Short mmCIF file of C-alpha atoms in Angstrom, two decimals:
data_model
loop_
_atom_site.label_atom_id
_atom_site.label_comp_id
_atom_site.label_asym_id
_atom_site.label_seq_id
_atom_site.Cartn_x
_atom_site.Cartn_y
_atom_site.Cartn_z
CA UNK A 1 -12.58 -3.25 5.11
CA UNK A 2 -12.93 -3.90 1.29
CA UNK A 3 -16.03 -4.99 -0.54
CA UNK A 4 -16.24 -5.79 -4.04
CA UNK A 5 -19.90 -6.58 -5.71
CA UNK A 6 -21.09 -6.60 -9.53
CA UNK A 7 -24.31 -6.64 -11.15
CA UNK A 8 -25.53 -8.02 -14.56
CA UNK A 9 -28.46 -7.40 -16.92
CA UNK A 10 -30.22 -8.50 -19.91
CA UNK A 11 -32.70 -6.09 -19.81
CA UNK A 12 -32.82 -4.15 -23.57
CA UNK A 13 -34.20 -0.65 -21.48
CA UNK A 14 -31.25 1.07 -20.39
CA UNK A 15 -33.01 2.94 -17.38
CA UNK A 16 -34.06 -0.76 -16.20
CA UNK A 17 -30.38 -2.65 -17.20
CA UNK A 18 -28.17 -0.02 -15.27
CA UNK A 19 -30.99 0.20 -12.05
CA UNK A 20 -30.84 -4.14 -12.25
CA UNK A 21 -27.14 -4.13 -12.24
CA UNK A 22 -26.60 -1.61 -9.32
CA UNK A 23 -29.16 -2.96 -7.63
CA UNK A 24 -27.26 -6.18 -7.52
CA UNK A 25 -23.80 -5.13 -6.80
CA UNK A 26 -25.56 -3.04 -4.03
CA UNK A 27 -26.09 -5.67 -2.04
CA UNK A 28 -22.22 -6.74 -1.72
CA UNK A 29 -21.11 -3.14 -1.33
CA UNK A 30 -23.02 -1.10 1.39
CA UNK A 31 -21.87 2.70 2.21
CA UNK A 32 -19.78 4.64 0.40
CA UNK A 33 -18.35 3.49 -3.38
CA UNK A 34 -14.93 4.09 -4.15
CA UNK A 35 -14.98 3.32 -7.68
CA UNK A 36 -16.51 1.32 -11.05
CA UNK A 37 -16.59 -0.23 -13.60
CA UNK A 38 -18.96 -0.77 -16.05
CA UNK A 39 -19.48 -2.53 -19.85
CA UNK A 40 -22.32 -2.31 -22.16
CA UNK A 41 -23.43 -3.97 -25.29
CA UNK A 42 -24.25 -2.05 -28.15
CA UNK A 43 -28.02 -2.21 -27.79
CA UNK A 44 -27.32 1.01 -25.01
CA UNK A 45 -25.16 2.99 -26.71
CA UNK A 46 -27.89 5.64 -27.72
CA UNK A 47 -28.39 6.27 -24.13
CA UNK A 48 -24.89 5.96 -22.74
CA UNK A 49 -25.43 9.18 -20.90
CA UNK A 50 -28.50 8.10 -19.19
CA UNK A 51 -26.59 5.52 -17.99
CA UNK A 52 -24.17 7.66 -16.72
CA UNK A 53 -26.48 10.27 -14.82
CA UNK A 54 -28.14 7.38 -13.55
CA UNK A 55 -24.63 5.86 -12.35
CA UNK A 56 -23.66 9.32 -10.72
CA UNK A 57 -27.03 10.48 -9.14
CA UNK A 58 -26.54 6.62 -7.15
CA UNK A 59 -23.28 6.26 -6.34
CA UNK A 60 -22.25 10.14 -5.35
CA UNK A 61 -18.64 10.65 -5.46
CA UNK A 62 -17.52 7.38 -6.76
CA UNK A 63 -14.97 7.41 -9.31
CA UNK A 64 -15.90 5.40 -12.96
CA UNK A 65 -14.75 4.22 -16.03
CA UNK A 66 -16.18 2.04 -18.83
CA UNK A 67 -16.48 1.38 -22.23
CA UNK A 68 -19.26 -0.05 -25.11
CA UNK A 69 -18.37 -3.71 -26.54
CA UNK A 70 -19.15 -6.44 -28.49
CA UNK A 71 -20.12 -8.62 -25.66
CA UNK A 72 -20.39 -8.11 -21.22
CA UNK A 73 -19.42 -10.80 -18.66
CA UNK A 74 -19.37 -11.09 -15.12
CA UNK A 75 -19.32 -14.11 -12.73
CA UNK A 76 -23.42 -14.50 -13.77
CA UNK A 77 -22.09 -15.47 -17.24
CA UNK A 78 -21.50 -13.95 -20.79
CA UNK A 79 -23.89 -12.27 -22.63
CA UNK A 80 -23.28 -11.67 -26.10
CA UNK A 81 -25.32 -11.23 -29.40
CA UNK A 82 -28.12 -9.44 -26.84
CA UNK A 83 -28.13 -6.47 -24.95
CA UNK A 84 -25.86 -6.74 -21.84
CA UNK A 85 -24.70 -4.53 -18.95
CA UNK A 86 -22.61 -5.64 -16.22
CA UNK A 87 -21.10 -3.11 -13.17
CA UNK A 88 -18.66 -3.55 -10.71
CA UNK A 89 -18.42 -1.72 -7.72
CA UNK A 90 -15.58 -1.28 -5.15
CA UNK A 91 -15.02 -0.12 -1.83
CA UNK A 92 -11.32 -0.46 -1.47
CA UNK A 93 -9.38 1.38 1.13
CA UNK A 94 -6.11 0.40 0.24
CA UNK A 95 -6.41 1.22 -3.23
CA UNK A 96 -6.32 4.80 -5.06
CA UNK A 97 -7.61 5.26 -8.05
CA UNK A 98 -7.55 7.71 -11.01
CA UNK A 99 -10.22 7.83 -13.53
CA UNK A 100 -9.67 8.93 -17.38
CA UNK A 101 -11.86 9.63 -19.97
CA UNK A 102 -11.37 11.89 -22.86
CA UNK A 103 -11.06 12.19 -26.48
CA UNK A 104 -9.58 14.88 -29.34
CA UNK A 105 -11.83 17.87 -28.47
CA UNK A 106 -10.95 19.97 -31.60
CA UNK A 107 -8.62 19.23 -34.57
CA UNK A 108 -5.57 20.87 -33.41
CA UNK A 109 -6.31 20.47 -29.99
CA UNK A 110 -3.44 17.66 -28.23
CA UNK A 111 -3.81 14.61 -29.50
CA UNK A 112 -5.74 11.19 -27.18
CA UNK A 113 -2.69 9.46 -27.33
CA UNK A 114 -0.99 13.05 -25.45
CA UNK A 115 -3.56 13.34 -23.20
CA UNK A 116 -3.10 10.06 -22.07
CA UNK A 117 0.72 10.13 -21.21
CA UNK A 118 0.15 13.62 -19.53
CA UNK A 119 -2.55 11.79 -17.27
CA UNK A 120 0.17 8.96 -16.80
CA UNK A 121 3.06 10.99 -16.08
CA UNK A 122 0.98 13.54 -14.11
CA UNK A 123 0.12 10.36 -11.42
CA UNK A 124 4.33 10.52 -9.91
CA UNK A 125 3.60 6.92 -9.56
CA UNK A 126 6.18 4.22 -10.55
CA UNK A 127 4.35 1.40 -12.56
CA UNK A 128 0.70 2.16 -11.73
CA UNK A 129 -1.69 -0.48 -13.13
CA UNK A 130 -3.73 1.00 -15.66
CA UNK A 131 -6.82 -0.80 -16.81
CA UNK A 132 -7.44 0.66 -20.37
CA UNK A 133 -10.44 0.88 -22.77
CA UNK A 134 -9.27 2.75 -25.98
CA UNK A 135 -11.64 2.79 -29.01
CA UNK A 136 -10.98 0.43 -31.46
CA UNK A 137 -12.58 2.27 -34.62
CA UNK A 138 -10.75 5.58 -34.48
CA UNK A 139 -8.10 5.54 -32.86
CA UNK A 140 -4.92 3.19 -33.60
CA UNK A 141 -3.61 0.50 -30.89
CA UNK A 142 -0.10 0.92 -31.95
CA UNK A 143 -0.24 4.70 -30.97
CA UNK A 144 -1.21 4.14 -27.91
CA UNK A 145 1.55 1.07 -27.58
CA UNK A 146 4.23 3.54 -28.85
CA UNK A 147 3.32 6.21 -26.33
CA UNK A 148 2.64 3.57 -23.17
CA UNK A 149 6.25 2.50 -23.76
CA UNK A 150 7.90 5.85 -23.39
CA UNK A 151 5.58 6.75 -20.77
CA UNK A 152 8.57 7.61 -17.70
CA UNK A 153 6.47 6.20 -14.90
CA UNK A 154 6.09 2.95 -16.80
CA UNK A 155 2.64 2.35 -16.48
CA UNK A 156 1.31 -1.74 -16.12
CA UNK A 157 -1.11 -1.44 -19.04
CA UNK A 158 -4.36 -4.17 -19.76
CA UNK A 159 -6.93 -3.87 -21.59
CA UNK A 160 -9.24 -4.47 -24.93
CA UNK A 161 -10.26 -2.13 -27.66
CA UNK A 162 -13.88 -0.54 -27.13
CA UNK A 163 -16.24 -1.26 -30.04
CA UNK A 164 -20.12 -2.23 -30.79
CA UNK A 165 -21.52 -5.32 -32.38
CA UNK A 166 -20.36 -4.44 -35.94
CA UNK A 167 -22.93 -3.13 -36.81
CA UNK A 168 -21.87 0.25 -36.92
CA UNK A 169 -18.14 0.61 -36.39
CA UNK A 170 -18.84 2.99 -33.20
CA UNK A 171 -18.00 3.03 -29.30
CA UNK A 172 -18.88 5.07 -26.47
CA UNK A 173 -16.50 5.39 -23.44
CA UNK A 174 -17.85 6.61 -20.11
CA UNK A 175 -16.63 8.52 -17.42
CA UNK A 176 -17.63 10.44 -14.22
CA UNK A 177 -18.29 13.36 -15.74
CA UNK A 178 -19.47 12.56 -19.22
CA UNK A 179 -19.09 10.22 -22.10
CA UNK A 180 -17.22 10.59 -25.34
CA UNK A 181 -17.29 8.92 -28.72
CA UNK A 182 -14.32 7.30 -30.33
CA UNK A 183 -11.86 8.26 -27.18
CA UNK A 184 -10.52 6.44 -24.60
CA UNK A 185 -11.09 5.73 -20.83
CA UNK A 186 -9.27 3.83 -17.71
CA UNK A 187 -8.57 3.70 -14.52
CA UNK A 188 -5.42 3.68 -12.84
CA UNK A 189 -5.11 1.44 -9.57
CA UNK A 190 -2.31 2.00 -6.93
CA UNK A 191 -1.65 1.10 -3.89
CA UNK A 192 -1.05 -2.12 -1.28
CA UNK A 193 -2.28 -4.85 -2.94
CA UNK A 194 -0.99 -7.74 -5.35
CA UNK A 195 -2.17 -8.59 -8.89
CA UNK A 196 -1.31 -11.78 -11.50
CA UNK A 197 -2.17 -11.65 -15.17
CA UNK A 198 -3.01 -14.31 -17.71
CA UNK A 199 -2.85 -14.69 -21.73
CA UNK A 200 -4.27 -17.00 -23.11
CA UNK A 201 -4.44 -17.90 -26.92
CA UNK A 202 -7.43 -19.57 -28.59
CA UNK A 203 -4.78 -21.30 -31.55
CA UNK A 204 -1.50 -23.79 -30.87
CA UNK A 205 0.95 -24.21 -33.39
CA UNK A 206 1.12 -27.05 -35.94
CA UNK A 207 4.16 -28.29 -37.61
CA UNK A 208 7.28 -26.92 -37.27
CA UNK A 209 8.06 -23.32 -37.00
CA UNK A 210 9.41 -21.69 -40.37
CA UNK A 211 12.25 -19.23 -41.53
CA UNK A 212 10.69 -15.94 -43.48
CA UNK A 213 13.11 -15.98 -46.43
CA UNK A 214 11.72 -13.24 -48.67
CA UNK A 215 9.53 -10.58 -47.85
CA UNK A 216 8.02 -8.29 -50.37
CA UNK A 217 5.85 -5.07 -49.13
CA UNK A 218 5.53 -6.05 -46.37
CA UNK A 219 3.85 -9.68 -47.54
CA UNK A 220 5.29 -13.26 -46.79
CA UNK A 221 6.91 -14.21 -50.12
CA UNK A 222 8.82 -17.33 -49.21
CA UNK A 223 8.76 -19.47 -46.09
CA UNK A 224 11.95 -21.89 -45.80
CA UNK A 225 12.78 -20.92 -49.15
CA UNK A 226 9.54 -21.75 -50.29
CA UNK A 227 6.36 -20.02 -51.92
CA UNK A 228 4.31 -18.76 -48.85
CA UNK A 229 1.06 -19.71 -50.08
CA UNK A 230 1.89 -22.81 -51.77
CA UNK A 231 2.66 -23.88 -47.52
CA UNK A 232 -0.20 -22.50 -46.39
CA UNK A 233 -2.13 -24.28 -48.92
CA UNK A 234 -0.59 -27.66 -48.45
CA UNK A 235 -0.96 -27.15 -44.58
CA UNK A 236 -4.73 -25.89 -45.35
CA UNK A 237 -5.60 -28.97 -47.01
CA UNK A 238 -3.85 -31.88 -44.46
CA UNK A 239 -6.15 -30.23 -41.82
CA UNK A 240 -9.24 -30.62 -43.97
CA UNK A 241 -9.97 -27.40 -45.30
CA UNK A 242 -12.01 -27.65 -48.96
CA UNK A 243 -10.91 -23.67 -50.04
CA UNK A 244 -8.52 -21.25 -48.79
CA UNK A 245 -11.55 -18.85 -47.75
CA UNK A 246 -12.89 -21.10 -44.74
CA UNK A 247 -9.07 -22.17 -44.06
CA UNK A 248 -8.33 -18.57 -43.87
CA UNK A 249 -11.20 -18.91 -40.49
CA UNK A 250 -9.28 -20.92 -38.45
CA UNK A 251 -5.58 -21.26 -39.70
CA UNK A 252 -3.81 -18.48 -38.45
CA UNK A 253 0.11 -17.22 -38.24
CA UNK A 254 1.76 -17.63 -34.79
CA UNK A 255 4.87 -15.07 -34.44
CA UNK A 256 7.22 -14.81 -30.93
CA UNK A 257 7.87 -11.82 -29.64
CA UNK A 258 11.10 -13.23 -29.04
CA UNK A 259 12.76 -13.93 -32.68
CA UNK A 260 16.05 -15.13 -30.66
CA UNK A 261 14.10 -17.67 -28.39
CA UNK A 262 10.80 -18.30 -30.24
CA UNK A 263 8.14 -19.68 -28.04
CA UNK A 264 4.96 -20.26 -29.42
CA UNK A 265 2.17 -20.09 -26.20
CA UNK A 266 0.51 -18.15 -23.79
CA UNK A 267 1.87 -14.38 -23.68
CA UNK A 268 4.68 -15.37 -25.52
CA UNK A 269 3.27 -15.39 -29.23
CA UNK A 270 0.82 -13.56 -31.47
CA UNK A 271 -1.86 -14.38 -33.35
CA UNK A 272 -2.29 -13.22 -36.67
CA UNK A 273 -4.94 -14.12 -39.25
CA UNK A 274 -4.60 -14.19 -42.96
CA UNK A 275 -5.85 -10.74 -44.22
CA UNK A 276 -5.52 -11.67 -47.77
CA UNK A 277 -2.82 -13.32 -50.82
CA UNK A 278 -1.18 -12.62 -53.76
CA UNK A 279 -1.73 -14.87 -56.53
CA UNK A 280 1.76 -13.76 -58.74
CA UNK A 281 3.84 -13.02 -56.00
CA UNK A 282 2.31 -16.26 -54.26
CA UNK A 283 2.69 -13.70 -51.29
CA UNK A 284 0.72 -13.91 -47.49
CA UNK A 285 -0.29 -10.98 -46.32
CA UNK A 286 -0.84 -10.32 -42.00
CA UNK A 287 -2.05 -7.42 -40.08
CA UNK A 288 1.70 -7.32 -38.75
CA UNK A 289 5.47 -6.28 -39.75
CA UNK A 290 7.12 -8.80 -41.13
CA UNK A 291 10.77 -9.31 -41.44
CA UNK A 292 13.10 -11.78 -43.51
CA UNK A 293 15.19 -14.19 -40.83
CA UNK A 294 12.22 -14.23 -37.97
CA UNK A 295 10.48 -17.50 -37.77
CA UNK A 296 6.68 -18.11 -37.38
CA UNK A 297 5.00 -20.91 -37.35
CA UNK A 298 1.18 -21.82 -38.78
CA UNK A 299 -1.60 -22.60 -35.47
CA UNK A 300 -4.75 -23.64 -35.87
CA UNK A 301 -7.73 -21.69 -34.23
CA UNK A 302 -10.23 -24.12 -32.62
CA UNK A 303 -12.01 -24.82 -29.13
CA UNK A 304 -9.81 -27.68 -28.12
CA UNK A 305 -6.44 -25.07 -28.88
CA UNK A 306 -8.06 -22.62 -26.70
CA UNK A 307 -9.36 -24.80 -23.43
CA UNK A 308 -6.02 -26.13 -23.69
CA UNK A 309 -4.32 -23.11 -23.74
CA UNK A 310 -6.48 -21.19 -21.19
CA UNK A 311 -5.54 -24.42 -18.97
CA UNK A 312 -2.02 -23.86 -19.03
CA UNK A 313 -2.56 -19.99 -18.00
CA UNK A 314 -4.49 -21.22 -15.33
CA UNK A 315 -2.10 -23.43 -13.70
CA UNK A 316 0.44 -20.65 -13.98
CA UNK A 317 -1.30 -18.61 -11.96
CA UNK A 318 -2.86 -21.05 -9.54
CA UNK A 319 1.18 -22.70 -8.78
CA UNK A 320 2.75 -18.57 -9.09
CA UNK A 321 -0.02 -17.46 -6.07
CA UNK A 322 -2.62 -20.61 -4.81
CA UNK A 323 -4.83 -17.88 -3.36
CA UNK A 324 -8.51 -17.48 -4.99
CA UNK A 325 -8.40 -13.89 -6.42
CA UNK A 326 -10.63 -10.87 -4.56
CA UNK A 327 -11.94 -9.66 -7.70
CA UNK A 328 -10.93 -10.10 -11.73
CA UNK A 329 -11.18 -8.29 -15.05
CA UNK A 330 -11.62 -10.59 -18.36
CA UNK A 331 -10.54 -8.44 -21.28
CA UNK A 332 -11.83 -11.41 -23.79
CA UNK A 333 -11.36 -11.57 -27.91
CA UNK A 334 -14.73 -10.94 -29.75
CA UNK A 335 -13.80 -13.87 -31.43
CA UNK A 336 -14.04 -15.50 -28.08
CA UNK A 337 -16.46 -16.98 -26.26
CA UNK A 338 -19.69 -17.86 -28.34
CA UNK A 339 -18.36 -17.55 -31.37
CA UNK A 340 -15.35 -19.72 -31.23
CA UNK A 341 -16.84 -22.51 -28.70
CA UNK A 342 -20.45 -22.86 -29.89
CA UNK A 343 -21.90 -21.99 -26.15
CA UNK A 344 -21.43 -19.74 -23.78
CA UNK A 345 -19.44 -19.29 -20.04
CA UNK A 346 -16.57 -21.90 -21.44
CA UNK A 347 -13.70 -19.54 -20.82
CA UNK A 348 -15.37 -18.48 -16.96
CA UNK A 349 -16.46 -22.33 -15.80
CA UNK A 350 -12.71 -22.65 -16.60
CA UNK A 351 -11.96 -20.02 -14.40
CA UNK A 352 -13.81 -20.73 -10.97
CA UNK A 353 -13.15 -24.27 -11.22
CA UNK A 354 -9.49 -23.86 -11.03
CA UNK A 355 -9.17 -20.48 -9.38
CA UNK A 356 -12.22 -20.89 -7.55
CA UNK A 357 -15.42 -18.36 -6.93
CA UNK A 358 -15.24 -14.39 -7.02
CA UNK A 359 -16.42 -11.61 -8.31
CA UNK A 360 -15.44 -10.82 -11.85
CA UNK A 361 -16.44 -8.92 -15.31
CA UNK A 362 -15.53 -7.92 -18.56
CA UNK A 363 -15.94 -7.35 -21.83
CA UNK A 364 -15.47 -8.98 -25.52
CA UNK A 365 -13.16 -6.34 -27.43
CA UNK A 366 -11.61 -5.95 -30.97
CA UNK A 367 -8.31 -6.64 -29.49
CA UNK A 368 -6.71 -7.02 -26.28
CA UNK A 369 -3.77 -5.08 -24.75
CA UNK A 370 -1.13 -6.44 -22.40
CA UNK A 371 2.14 -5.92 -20.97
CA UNK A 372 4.26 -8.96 -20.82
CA UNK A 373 7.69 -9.00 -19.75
CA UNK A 374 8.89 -8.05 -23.33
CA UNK A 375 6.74 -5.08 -23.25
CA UNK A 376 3.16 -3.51 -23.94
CA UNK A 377 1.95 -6.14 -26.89
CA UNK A 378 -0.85 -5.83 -29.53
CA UNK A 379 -3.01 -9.29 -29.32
CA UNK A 380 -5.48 -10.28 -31.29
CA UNK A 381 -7.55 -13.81 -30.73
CA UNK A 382 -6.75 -13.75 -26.95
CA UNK A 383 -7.74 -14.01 -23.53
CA UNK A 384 -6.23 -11.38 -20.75
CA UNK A 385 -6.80 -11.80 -17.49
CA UNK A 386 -6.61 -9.29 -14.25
CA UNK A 387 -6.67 -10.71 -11.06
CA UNK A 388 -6.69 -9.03 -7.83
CA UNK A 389 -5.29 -9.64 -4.09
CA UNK A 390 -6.36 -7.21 -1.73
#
């Protein structure tokens, strides 16, 4: 018989946060612990391994994973901009798992991003489901991408970059047997049971999409034939924007994956904010390759763009499987949530009223990690959601 519980705290003593959170999932999960997971704010990252003795010396023999962050969730709500802890705990028979956490030991020692696709490969499991929580200050997404896609056992990859509140550009990731700094950690899950997963994008396009006619190291030179930031300026200013600094907040670049049959929603598209311009060149620059003869299209950032959007996700999934989930993950934007709506719990009241009520947590990341049907993807300003059918 499964059981799935979680816990939550707000308590700024880390002894106290990680005691109040197991505490709480305790009572949903009695006996044994299979495995769990479990997110922290940055206000407990001095005494990350505290937390994990604490987690071992409770739950002998269970298998976990976890990661710092910008900002915890669980079904009790988000907690962000204040210390935050949040556990899961499962007791899931007809699921295996296989923990990872590790980083570069030495300098010529194999690399994180080897270590990880020897862990992978080592599973001889087709397509495991790998819930992932890579650094986001060290280490480089698209390493990771590059080696998850040539990983021979294909693994089903989700997940968010691990990070802290900004404040310091460091993250902790936590295993069973110790924590590491700047590394990675995951969990693998395999066995019988189903799972659906949601993107969602907090901007929709504007206007109509746009032909890159001349790029120039890498920067948007002309769109349509012409200047680049002479359109985003004249789109800047119709939506009301008084300087290019505070348009720069909200209006962002929308780009398919699929050049051929450009879409711009949901998993579909990313998001891609202006990371600066060049005056003589009247040239865009993007965190992302650009090539002449793809389109993109402008999409504005706001909370009506993303309730919309996480709407649409939501249907998806309710009309692909009308079954209320056993347990979720919520790999969420740091952009997200508070930030972008004003308030907090937006994205999860969203949730549970279409879905319905279950256990759930998460964590706000640097960027989010997801494998769509046109492969492992690098988003940024999104949403991705794990759901579980046992």
């Amino acid at each position: 018989m499964s059981a799935i519980g979680t816990g939550s705290s707000r308590k700024s003593n880390s002894v106290q946060a990680v005691e109040e959170a197991l505490q709480q999932a305790r009572m949903k999960v009695q006996g044994f612990v299979d495995w769990g997971l479990i997110f922290f704010s940055a206000e407990h990252l001095d005494q990350a391994e505290k937390i994990r003795q604490i987690l071992v010396e409770n739950t002998p023999g269970t298998q976990w994973a976890g990661c710092s962050a910008g900002g915890v969730l669980s079904e009790n709500g988000e907690i962000f901009g204040e210390p935050g802890l949040v556990i899961l705990l499962a007791q899931t028979p007809e699921i295996r798992t296989n923990p990872l956490t590790t980083c570069q030991r030495r300098e010529h020692s194999p690399s994180v991003a080897h270590q990880l696709r020897e862990f992978l490969e080592g599973l001889k499991c087709e397509e495991p489901l790998f819930l992932f929580f890579p650094d986001a200050y060290q280490q480089t997404p698209h390493n990771f991408i590059n080696t998850l896609r040539y990983t021979s056992n294909q693994p089903q990859v989700f997940g968010a970059g691990s990070c802290d509140d900004g404040a310091w550009n460091r993250s902790v990731q936590l295993g069973q047997e110790e924590i590491v700094e700047h590394g990675i950690s995951g969990i693998t899950l395999i066995g019988e049971f189903r799972y659906q997963v949601g993107v969602t994008q907090s901007a929709l396009v504007i206007g109509e999409p746009m032909f890159i006619t001349k790029v120039e190291n890498n920067q948007i030179i002309e769109l349509d034939g012409h200047s680049a930031l002479e359109s985003y300026v004249q789109a800047a200013v119709e939506l009301g924007f008084n300087d290019i600094e505070s348009a720069a907040q909200q209006l962002m670049l929308s780009f398919p994956l699929n050049p051929q049959e450009p879409q711009f929603v949901g998993e579909s598209t990313i998001i891609r904010h202006l990371s600066g311009i060049d005056v003589v060149s009247q040239g865009l620059e993007v965190p992302e390759l650009v090539k002449e003869g793809n389109v993109v299209s402008f999409a504005l950032r706001n909370r009506i763009a993303a309730e919309e959007d996480l709407e649409i996700m939501l249907d998806r999934i309710w009309d692909t499987l009308p079954e209320t989930p056993d347990f979720g993950i919520y790999f969420n934007c740091a952009a997200r949530g508070r930030p972008l709506y004003g308030e907090d719990d937006v994205d999860l009241k969203q949730i549970n009223q279409r879905l319905g009520s279950f256990p759930i947590i998460g964590y706000f990341g640097a960027f989010e990690l997801a494998q769509v049907p046109l492969g492992l993807q690098l988003y940024s300003y999104t949403g991705v959601l794990v759901l579980v059918y046992l």
